[in-house]
Structure formats: C-alpha cells, structure tokens
Amino acid sequence: YPPEDGKKVLQMCRRMSLDDLRLNHDAVIATTQRTETNTRPALTGESLISSSSSFCRCAKVWLAVVGIMDFPNLRPGCALFCMSVVLLVLVGALVSLTSMGLSDPYISATTLCYLVGVLAAAWRLRWSGVKDLLVCADGLEDYAKKSGFLEEWRRTSQRRLKEVMGFLVVMLCCRWLADASNRIWDLQTRERPEIAACFSVSAIMFSAIMYIQLHIVAGLEHSIDSF
C-alpha cells in the first residue's frame, strides 16, 4: 500500500474488534474461492481421465509390467508373481551355465546377486504398501487432488521418468556395447548373451524401482509446498 492508504487501513483495523476482523477475513476468502470456482474451466471427460492419476500412461504400463503396480483387470500381485517366476528362471539358468563351466563364475555371481536384490526390493515395496500409499482412498494422490497439485506432480513425475529412462538406456547400451566389442576383438573376457539378457531384465526392474521412489519424493515435495 502507499503511505496514505496504509494509514487508512491501519486506522480502520484499530477501530475493528477481533471478531469483526475474523468475519471480514472469512468474507474475503469466500469471495475469492467463489470467483476462482466460477472462472475455472470446465473439465471434459478426457481431462478427468488424465487428471485422475499422478502417473503418465507409459509409467503405469512399465510399473505394472515389472509388478510394482497392478494392471486394472488382473488380481493384485499377479504381475509381480509372473515377474518373480521369470527372474527365478533366469537365476536357474545362471546357476546351470556356471556349473557347466560355460560362464565366468565372477560375472555370474555378480549378475545373480543383482537379480536376487532386484527381486527382493520389488517384493519389499509391495509388502510396505506402496500402492496403498499412492492410490488408496486416503493416499497421496487423493490428497494431491484435494490440494490442487496433482497436475504439477504429474509434470515433475514425467521429468523424472525421462531422466530414469535416459539412465537405463545408457546403462544397457554400455553393457551390450562392451559385450559386442569383446566379441569383435575376440577377447577372453567375452560373456554369453544369456548373462547380458539377465542383466538387462534386472536393470529394467531396478530402474522402475528407482523411478517410483523418485515419484513418491516428488509428490511429498509438492505436498510440503502446498501445505
């Protein structure tokens, strides 16, 4: 306010009681909310569908495939059970290749630890209730809808998804290029393609675990900013 207007406001406030100030404040808040409601654009069916989740479609499919989240038409945990079976089959293949002497024991052991660690992390996430934390009736997404930061959360999550996907692509390219260069130069350190495939599956699942943690942290950041 200018000095003259500030003095007038101060004099008016001094003449008002605490109850009058509270009533005046409530009236201003109600008027502001009513104006924002009237000027808010109408939500179409497409916008309602897009604003119902903090995940984009690509992230939903990826998390459902690796078993961290669920497909809509499947039983809860079915996707994770299928992925666990795939990982256990890969573990058996690694053990058999190593026992037959067809794979380097050190590379097989490190890849085996990677597979088991990723599988344990995925089950731990489901056991801790990561789905309930996000999409239940009183979850973080419901709070984001009520607080009005769901769209900002989705945009932040999309940026995190691009970063994680870039990290995954670099990691897979380095692994497969290293294996290809070893085969081209006929080096003794070359490994079987089954080992690289096991590493790739583990890396995809590991990146999904890393992404959902970044997604939750982004939602908590926006919830703190909106508090």
mmCIF file with all atom_site columns, N, CA, C and O in Angstrom, residues 13 16-24:
data_model
loop_
_atom_site.group_PDB
_atom_site.id
_atom_site.type_symbol
_atom_site.label_atom_id
_atom_site.label_alt_id
_atom_site.label_comp_id
_atom_site.label_asym_id
_atom_site.label_entity_id
_atom_site.label_seq_id
_atom_site.pdbx_PDB_ins_code
_atom_site.Cartn_x
_atom_site.Cartn_y
_atom_site.Cartn_z
_atom_site.occupancy
_atom_site.B_iso_or_equiv
_atom_site.pdbx_formal_charge
_atom_site.auth_seq_id
_atom_site.auth_comp_id
_atom_site.auth_asym_id
_atom_site.auth_atom_id
_atom_site.pdbx_PDB_model_num
ATOM 1  N N  . CYS A 1 13 ? -8.384  -0.863  10.941 1.00 0.00 ? 13 CYS A N  1
ATOM 2  C CA . CYS A 1 13 ? -8.158  -2.087  11.705 1.00 0.00 ? 13 CYS A CA 1
ATOM 3  C C  . CYS A 1 13 ? -8.184  -1.823  13.205 1.00 0.00 ? 13 CYS A C  1
ATOM 4  O O  . CYS A 1 13 ? -8.632  -2.653  13.994 1.00 0.00 ? 13 CYS A O  1
ATOM 5  N N  . MET A 1 16 ? -11.671 -1.835  14.522 1.00 0.00 ? 16 MET A N  1
ATOM 6  C CA . MET A 1 16 ? -12.411 -3.091  14.416 1.00 0.00 ? 16 MET A CA 1
ATOM 7  C C  . MET A 1 16 ? -11.983 -4.045  15.523 1.00 0.00 ? 16 MET A C  1
ATOM 8  O O  . MET A 1 16 ? -10.823 -4.079  15.926 1.00 0.00 ? 16 MET A O  1
ATOM 9  N N  . SER A 1 17 ? -12.942 -4.789  16.018 1.00 0.00 ? 17 SER A N  1
ATOM 10 C CA . SER A 1 17 ? -12.636 -5.797  17.027 1.00 0.00 ? 17 SER A CA 1
ATOM 11 C C  . SER A 1 17 ? -12.075 -7.045  16.355 1.00 0.00 ? 17 SER A C  1
ATOM 12 O O  . SER A 1 17 ? -12.061 -7.172  15.123 1.00 0.00 ? 17 SER A O  1
ATOM 13 N N  . LEU A 1 18 ? -11.633 -7.986  17.178 1.00 0.00 ? 18 LEU A N  1
ATOM 14 C CA . LEU A 1 18 ? -11.073 -9.225  16.644 1.00 0.00 ? 18 LEU A CA 1
ATOM 15 C C  . LEU A 1 18 ? -12.129 -10.044 15.919 1.00 0.00 ? 18 LEU A C  1
ATOM 16 O O  . LEU A 1 18 ? -11.857 -10.658 14.881 1.00 0.00 ? 18 LEU A O  1
ATOM 17 N N  . ASP A 1 19 ? -13.363 -10.038 16.430 1.00 0.00 ? 19 ASP A N  1
ATOM 18 C CA . ASP A 1 19 ? -14.442 -10.778 15.764 1.00 0.00 ? 19 ASP A CA 1
ATOM 19 C C  . ASP A 1 19 ? -14.762 -10.161 14.403 1.00 0.00 ? 19 ASP A C  1
ATOM 20 O O  . ASP A 1 19 ? -15.025 -10.877 13.429 1.00 0.00 ? 19 ASP A O  1
ATOM 21 N N  . ASP A 1 20 ? -14.749 -8.818  14.326 1.00 0.00 ? 20 ASP A N  1
ATOM 22 C CA . ASP A 1 20 ? -15.016 -8.164  13.047 1.00 0.00 ? 20 ASP A CA 1
ATOM 23 C C  . ASP A 1 20 ? -13.915 -8.475  12.026 1.00 0.00 ? 20 ASP A C  1
ATOM 24 O O  . ASP A 1 20 ? -14.197 -8.686  10.844 1.00 0.00 ? 20 ASP A O  1
ATOM 25 N N  . LEU A 1 21 ? -12.673 -8.491  12.500 1.00 0.00 ? 21 LEU A N  1
ATOM 26 C CA . LEU A 1 21 ? -11.582 -8.838  11.598 1.00 0.00 ? 21 LEU A CA 1
ATOM 27 C C  . LEU A 1 21 ? -11.716 -10.265 11.085 1.00 0.00 ? 21 LEU A C  1
ATOM 28 O O  . LEU A 1 21 ? -11.467 -10.550 9.905  1.00 0.00 ? 21 LEU A O  1
ATOM 29 N N  . ARG A 1 22 ? -12.127 -11.188 11.958 1.00 0.00 ? 22 ARG A N  1
ATOM 30 C CA . ARG A 1 22 ? -12.284 -12.576 11.548 1.00 0.00 ? 22 ARG A CA 1
ATOM 31 C C  . ARG A 1 22 ? -13.419 -12.714 10.528 1.00 0.00 ? 22 ARG A C  1
ATOM 32 O O  . ARG A 1 22 ? -13.287 -13.437 9.530  1.00 0.00 ? 22 ARG A O  1
ATOM 33 N N  . LEU A 1 23 ? -14.532 -12.031 10.773 1.00 0.00 ? 23 LEU A N  1
ATOM 34 C CA . LEU A 1 23 ? -15.648 -12.098 9.832  1.00 0.00 ? 23 LEU A CA 1
ATOM 35 C C  . LEU A 1 23 ? -15.276 -11.482 8.491  1.00 0.00 ? 23 LEU A C  1
ATOM 36 O O  . LEU A 1 23 ? -15.646 -11.995 7.430  1.00 0.00 ? 23 LEU A O  1
ATOM 37 N N  . ASN A 1 24 ? -14.543 -10.368 8.528  1.00 0.00 ? 24 ASN A N  1
ATOM 38 C CA . ASN A 1 24 ? -14.111 -9.735  7.286  1.00 0.00 ? 24 ASN A CA 1
ATOM 39 C C  . ASN A 1 24 ? -13.170 -10.659 6.507  1.00 0.00 ? 24 ASN A C  1
ATOM 40 O O  . ASN A 1 24 ? -13.261 -10.779 5.285  1.00 0.00 ? 24 ASN A O  1
#
